[in-house]
PDB file of C-alpha atoms in Angstrom:
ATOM      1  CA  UNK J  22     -26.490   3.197  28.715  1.00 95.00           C
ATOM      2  CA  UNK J  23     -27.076   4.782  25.285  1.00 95.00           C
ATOM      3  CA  UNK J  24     -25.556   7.112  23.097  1.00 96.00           C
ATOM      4  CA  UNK J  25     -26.177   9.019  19.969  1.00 96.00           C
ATOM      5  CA  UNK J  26     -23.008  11.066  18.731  1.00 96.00           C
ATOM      6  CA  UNK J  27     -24.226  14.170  17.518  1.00 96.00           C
ATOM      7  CA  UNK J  28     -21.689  16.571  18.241  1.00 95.00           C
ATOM      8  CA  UNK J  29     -19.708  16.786  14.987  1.00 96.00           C
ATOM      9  CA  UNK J  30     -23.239  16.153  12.449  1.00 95.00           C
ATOM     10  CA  UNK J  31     -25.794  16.225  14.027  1.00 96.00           C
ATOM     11  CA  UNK J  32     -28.400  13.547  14.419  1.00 96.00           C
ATOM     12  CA  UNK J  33     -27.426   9.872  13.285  1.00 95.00           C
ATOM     13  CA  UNK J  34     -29.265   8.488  10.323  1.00 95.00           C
ATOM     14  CA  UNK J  35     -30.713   5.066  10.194  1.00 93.00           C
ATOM     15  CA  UNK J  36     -27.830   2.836   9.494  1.00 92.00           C
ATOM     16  CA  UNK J  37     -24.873   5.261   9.844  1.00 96.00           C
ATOM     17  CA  UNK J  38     -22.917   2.957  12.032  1.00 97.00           C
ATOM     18  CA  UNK J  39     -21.938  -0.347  10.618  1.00 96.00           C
ATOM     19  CA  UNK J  40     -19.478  -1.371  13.050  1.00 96.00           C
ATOM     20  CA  UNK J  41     -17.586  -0.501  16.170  1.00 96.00           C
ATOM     21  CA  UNK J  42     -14.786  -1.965  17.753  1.00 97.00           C
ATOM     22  CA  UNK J  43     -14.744  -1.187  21.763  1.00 98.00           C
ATOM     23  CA  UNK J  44     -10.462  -0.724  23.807  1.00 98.00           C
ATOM     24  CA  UNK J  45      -9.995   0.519  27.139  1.00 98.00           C
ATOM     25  CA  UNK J  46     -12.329   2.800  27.835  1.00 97.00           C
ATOM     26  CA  UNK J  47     -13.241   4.086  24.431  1.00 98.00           C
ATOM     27  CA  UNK J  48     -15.569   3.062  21.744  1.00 98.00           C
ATOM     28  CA  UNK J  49     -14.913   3.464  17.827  1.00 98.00           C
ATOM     29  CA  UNK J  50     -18.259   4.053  15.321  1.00 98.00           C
ATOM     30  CA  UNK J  51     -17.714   3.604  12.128  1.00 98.00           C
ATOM     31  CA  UNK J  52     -19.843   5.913  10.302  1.00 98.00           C
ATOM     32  CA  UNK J  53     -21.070   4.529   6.918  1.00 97.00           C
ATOM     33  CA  UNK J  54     -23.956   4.752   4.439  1.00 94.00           C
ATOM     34  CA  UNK J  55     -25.661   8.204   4.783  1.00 94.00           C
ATOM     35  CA  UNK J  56     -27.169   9.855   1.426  1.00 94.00           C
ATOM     36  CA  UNK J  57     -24.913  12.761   1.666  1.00 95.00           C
ATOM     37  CA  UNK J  58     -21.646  11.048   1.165  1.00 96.00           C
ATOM     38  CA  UNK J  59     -20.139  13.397   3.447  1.00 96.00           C
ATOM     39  CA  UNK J  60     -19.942  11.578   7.212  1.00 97.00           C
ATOM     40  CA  UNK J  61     -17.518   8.388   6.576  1.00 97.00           C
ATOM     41  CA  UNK J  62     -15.291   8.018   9.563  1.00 98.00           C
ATOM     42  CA  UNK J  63     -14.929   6.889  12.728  1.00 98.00           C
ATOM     43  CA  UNK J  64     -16.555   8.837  16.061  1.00 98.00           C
ATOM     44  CA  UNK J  65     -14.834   7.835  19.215  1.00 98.00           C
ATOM     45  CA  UNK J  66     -16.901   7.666  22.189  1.00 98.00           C
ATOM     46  CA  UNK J  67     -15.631   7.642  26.059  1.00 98.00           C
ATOM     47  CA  UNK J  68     -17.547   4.695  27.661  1.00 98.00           C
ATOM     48  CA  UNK J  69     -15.564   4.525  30.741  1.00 98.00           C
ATOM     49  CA  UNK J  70     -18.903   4.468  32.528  1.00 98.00           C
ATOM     50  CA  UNK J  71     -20.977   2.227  30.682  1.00 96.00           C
ATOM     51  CA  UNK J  72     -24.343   4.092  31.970  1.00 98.00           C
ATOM     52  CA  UNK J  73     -23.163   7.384  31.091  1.00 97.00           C
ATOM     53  CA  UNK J  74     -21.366   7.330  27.714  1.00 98.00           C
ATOM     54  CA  UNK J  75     -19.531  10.716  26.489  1.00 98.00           C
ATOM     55  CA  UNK J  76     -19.716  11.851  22.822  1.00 97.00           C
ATOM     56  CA  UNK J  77     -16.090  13.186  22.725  1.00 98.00           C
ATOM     57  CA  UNK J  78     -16.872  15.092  19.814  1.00 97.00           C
ATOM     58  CA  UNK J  79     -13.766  13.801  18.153  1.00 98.00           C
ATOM     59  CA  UNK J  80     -14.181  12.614  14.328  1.00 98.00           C
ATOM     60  CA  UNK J  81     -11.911  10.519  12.222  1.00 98.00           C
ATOM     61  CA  UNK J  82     -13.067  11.444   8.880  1.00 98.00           C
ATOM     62  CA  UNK J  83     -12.197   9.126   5.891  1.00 98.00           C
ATOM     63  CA  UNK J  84     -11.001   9.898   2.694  1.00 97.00           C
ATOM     64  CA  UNK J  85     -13.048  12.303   0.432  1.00 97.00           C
ATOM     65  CA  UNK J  86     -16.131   9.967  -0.614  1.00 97.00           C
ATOM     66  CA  UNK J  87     -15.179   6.814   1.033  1.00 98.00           C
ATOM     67  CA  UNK J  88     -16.728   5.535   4.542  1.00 98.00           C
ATOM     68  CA  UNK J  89     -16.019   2.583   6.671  1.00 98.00           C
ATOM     69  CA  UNK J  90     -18.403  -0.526   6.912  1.00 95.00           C
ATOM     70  CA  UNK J  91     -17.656  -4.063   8.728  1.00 93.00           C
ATOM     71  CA  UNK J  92     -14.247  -3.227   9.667  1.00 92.00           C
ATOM     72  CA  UNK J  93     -13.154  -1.831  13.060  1.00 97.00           C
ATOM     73  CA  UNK J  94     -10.011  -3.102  15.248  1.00 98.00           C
ATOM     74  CA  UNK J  95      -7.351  -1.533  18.170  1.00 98.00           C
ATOM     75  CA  UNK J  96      -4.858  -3.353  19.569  1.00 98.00           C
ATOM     76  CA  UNK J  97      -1.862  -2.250  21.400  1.00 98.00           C
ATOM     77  CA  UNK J  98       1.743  -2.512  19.907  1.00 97.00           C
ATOM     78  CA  UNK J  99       5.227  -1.974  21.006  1.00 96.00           C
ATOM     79  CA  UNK J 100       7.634  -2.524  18.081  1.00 92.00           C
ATOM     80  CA  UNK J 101      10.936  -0.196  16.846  1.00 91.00           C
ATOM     81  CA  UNK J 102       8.322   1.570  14.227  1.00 95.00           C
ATOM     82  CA  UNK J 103       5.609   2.178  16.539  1.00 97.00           C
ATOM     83  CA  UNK J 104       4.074   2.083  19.975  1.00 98.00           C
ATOM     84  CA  UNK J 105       1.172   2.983  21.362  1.00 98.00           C
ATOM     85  CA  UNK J 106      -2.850   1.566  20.454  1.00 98.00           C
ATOM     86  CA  UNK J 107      -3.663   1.027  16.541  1.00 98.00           C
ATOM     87  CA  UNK J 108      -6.754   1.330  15.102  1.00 98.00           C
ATOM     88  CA  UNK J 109      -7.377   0.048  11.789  1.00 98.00           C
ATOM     89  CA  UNK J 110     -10.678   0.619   9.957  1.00 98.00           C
ATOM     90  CA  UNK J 111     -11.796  -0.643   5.806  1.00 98.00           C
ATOM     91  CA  UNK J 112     -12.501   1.625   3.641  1.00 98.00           C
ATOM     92  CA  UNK J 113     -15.571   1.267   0.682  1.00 98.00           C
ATOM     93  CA  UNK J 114     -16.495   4.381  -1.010  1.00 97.00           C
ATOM     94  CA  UNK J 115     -20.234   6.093  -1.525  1.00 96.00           C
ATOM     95  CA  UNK J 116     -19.340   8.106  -4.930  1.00 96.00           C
ATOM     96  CA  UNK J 117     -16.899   7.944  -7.489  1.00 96.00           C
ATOM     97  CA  UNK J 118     -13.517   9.253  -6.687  1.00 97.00           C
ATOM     98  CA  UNK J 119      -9.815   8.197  -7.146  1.00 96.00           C
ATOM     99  CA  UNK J 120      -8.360   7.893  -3.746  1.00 96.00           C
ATOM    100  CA  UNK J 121      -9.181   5.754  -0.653  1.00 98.00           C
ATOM    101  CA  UNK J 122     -10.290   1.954  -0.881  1.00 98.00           C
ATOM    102  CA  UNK J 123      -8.394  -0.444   1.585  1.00 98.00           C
ATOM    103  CA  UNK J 124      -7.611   0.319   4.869  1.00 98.00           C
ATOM    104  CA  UNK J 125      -6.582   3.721   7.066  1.00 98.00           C
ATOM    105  CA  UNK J 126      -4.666   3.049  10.110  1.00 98.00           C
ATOM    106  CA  UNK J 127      -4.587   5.664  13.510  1.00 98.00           C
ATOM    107  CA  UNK J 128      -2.799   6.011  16.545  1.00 98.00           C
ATOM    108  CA  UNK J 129      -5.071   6.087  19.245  1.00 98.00           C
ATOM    109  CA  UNK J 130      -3.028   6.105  22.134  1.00 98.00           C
ATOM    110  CA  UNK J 131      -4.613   9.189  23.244  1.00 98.00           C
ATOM    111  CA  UNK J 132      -8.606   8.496  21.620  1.00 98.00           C
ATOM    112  CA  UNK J 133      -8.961  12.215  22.038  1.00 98.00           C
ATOM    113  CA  UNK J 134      -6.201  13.413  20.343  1.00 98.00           C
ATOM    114  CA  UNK J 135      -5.997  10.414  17.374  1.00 98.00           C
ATOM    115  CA  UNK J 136      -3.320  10.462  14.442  1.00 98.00           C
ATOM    116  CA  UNK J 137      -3.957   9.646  10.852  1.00 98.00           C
ATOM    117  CA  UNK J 138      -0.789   6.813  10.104  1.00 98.00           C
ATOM    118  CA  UNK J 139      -1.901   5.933   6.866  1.00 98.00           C
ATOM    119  CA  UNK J 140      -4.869   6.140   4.639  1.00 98.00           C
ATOM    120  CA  UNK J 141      -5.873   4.468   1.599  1.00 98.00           C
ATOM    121  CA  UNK J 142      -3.126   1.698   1.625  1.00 98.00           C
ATOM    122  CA  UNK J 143      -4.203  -1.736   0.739  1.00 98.00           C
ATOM    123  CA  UNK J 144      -4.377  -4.078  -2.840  1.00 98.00           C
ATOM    124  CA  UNK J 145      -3.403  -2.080  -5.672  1.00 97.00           C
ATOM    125  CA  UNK J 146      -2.346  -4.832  -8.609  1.00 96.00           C
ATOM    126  CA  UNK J 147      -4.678  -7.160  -9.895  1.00 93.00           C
ATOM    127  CA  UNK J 148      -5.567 -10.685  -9.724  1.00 95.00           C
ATOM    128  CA  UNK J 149      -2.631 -12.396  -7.521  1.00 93.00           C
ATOM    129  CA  UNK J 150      -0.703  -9.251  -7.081  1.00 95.00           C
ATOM    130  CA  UNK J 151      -0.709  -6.711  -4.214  1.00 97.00           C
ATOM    131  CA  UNK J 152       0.804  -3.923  -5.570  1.00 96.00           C
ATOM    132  CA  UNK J 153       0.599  -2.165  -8.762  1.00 95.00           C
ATOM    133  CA  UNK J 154      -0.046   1.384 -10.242  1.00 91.00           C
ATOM    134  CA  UNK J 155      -2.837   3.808  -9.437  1.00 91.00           C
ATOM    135  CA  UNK J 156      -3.827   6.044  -6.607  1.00 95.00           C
ATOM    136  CA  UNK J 157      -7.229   4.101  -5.418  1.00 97.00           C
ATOM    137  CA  UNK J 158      -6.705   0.761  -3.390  1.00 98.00           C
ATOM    138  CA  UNK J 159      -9.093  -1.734  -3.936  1.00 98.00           C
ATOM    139  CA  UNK J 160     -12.255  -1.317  -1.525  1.00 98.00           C
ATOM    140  CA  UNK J 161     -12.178  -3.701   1.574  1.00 98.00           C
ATOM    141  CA  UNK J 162     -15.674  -5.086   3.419  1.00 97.00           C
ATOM    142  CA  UNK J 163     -13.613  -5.696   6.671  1.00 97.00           C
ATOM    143  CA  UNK J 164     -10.232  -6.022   8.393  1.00 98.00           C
ATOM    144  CA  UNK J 165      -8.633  -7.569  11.378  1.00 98.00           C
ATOM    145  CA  UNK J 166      -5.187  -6.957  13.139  1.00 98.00           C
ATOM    146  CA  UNK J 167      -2.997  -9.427  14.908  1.00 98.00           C
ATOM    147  CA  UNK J 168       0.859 -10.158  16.114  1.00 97.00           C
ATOM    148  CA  UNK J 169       3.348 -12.405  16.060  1.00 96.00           C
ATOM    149  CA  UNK J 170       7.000 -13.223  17.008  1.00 93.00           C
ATOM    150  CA  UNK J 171       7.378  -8.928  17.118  1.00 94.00           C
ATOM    151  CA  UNK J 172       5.561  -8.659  13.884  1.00 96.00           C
ATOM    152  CA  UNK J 173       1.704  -6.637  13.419  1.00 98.00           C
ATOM    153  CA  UNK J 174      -0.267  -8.156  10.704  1.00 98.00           C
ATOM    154  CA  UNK J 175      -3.397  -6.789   9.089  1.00 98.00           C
ATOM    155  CA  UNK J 176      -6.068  -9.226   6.976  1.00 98.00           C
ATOM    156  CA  UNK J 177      -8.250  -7.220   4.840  1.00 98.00           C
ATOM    157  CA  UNK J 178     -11.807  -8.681   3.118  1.00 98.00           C
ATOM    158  CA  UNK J 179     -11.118  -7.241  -0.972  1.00 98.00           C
ATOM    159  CA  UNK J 180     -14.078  -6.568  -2.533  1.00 97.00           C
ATOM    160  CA  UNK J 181     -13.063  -6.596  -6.197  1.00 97.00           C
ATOM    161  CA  UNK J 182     -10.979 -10.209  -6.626  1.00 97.00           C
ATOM    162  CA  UNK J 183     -11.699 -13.576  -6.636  1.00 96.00           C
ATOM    163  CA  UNK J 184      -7.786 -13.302  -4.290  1.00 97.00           C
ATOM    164  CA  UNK J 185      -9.840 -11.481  -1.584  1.00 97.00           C
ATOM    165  CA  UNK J 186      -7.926 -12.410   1.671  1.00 98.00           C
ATOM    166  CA  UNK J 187      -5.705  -9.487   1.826  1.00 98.00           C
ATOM    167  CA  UNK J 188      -3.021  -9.751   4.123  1.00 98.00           C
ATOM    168  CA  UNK J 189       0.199  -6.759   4.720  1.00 98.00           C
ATOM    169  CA  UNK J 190       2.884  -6.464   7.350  1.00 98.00           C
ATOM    170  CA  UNK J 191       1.466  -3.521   9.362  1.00 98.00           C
ATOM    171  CA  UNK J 192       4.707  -3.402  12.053  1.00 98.00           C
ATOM    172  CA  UNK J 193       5.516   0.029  10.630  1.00 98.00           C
ATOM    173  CA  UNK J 194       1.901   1.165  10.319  1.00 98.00           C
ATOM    174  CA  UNK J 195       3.159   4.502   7.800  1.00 98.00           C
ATOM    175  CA  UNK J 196       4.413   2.126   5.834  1.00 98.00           C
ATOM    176  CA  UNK J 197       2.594  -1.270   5.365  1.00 98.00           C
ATOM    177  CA  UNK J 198       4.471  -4.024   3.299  1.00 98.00           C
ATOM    178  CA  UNK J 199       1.760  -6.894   1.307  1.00 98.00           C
ATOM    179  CA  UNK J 200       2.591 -10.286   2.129  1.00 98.00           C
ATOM    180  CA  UNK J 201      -0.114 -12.288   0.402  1.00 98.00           C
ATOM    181  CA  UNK J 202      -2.947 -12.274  -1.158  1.00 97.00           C
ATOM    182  CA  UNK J 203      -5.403 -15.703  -1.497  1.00 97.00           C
ATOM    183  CA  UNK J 204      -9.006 -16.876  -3.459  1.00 96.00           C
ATOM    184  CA  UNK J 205      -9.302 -19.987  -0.640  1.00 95.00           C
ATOM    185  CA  UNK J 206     -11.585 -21.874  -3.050  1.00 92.00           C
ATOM    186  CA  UNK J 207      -8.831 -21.597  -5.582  1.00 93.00           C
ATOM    187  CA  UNK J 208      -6.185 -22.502  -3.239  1.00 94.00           C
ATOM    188  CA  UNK J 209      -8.515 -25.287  -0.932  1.00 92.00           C
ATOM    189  CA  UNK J 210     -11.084 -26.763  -3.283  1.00 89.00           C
ATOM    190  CA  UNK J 211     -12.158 -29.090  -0.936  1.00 87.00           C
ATOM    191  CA  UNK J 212     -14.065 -26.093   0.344  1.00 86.00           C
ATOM    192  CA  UNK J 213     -16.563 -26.924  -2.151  1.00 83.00           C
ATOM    193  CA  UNK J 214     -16.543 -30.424  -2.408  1.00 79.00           C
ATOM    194  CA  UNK J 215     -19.202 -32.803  -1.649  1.00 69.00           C
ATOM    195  CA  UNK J 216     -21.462 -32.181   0.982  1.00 70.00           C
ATOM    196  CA  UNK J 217     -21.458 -28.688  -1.582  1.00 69.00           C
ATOM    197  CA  UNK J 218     -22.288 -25.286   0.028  1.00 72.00           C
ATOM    198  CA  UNK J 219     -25.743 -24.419   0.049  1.00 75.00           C
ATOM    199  CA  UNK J 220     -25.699 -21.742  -2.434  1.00 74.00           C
ATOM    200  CA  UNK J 221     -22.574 -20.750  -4.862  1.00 79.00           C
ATOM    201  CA  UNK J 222     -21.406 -17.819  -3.509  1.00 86.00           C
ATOM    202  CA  UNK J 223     -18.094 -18.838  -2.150  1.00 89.00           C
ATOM    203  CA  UNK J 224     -16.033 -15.290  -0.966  1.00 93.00           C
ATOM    204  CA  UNK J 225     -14.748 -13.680   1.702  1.00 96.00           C
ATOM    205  CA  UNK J 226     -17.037 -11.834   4.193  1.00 96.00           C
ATOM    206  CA  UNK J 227     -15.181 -11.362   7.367  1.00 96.00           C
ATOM    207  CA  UNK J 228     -12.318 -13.082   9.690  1.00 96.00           C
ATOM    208  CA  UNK J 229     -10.558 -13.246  12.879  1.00 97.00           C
ATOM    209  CA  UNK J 230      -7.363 -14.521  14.036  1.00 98.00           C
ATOM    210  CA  UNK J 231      -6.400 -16.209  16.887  1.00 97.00           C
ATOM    211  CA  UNK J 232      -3.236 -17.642  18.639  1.00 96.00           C
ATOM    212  CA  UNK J 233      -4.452 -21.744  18.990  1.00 95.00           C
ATOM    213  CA  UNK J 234      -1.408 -24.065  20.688  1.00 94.00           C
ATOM    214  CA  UNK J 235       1.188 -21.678  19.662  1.00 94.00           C
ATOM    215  CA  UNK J 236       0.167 -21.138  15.864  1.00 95.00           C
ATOM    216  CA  UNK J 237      -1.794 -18.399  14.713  1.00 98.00           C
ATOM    217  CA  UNK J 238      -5.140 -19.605  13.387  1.00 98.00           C
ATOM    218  CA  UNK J 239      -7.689 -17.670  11.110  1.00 98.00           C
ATOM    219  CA  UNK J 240     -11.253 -18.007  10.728  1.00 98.00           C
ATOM    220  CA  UNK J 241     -12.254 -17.199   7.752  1.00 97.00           C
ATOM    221  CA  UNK J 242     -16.580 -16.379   7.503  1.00 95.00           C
ATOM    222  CA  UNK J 243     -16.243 -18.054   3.812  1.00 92.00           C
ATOM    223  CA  UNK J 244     -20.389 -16.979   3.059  1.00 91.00           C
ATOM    224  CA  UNK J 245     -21.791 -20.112   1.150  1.00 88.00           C
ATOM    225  CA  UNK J 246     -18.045 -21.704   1.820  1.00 85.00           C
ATOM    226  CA  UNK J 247     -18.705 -21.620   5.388  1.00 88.00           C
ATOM    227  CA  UNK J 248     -16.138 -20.837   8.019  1.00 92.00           C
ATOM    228  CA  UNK J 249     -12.628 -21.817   7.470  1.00 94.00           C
ATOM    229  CA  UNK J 250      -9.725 -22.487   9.662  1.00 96.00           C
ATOM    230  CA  UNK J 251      -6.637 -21.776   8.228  1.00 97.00           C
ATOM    231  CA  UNK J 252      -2.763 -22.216   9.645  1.00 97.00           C
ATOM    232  CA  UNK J 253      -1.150 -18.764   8.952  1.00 97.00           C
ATOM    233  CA  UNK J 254       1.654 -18.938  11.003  1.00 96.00           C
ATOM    234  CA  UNK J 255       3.441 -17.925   7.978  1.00 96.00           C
ATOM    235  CA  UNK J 256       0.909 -15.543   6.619  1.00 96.00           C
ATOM    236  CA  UNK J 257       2.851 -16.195   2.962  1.00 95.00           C
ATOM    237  CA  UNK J 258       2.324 -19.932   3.335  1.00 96.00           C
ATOM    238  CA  UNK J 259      -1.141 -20.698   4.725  1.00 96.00           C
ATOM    239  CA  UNK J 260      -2.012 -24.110   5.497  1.00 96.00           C
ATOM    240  CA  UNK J 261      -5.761 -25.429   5.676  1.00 95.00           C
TER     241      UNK J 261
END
């Protein structure tokens, strides 16, 4: 089957959506680069028959000027701050503006009737510091969401530091907490040790995490780095 979701715009343009992460029976768009500046967000789409998808006509715009890219992710949770499915999307922006970067979180227990959590949290200090003063979070290329031991975590791609694996205690999701915040060629030079990359653009691009014999494992897409596996069992204390 094939879609194109019109029903809140209007006809896509060519390389609109950038990402889309698929749960249950729904699929999230994230809408991206168009020239107007105007679309960034997230159209859900019912796909519970695959031949026949549904434009639900339901939009999750971002904040004013910003869009999502590489970034889409729902998982289910059931803590004492929240429970129900979580969607967390990046945030990069298309025009100046002072609020948004980072990451927006949704509840999308019911995709047709989706909650804003939290939008625009994420890294706002500077090198090797997660908070700081301002109203504009860093902008992320990506994020991924995980659990452990009762806790939700979210990893977040940061665009603007050489510390650009992101990571914040998403268990209350209107309320995220930072954790850490890591350059991996600083912290693991043996990245770029002989045999060298091929290139010299060592950075974050994108990651997953995964529970691996009982520890929680992430692989980092490290661009001329390569991929990395990293312990982060203790997301405060990874281990290569």
């Amino acid at each position: 089957g094939s879609l194109e979701p019109s029903a809140v715009f209007g006809p896509i343009v060519e390389g609109q959506i950038a990402d889309l992460a698929v749960y249950k029976n729904y699929a999230y768009l994230n809408s991206w680069s168009e020239e107007s500046c105007s679309k960034g967000g997230v159209y859900i789409v019912d796909i519970s028959n695959p031949r026949k998808p549904v434009d639900t006509g339901v939009f999750l715009p971002a904040p004013a000027k910003n869009y999502h890219g590489e970034g889409a992710h729902v998982i289910s949770v059931s803590s004492r701050d929240f429970t129900g499915d979580l969607l967390a999307v990046n945030n990069e922006t298309c025009a100046p503006t002072e609020v948004g970067g980072g990451f927006d979180l949704y509840d999308v227990t019911d995709p047709r009737k989706p909650k804003v959590l939290v939008q625009g949290a994420g890294d706002f200090g500077g090198e090797g510091q997660l908070s700081g003063q301002g109203t504009k979070a860093n902008e992320y290329h990506s994020v991924f969401l995980w659990k452990d031991d009762g806790r939700v975590y979210l990893v977040g791609t940061d665009n603007e530091e050489l510390h650009d694996v992101d990571i914040f205690d998403v268990t209350n999701p209107r309320d995220p907490k930072p954790v850490n915040e890591i350059d991996m060629l600083d912290k693991f030079p043996q990245i770029a040790e002989e045999p060298s990359p091929y290139g010299n653009e060592v950075f974050n691009h994108d990651m997953v995490v995964k529970e691996i014999g009982g520890r929680d494992v992430l692989l980092d897409s490290y661009w001329d780095g390569g991929y990395l596996l990293v312990d982060i069992e203790n997301p405060a204390s990874p281990k290569y």
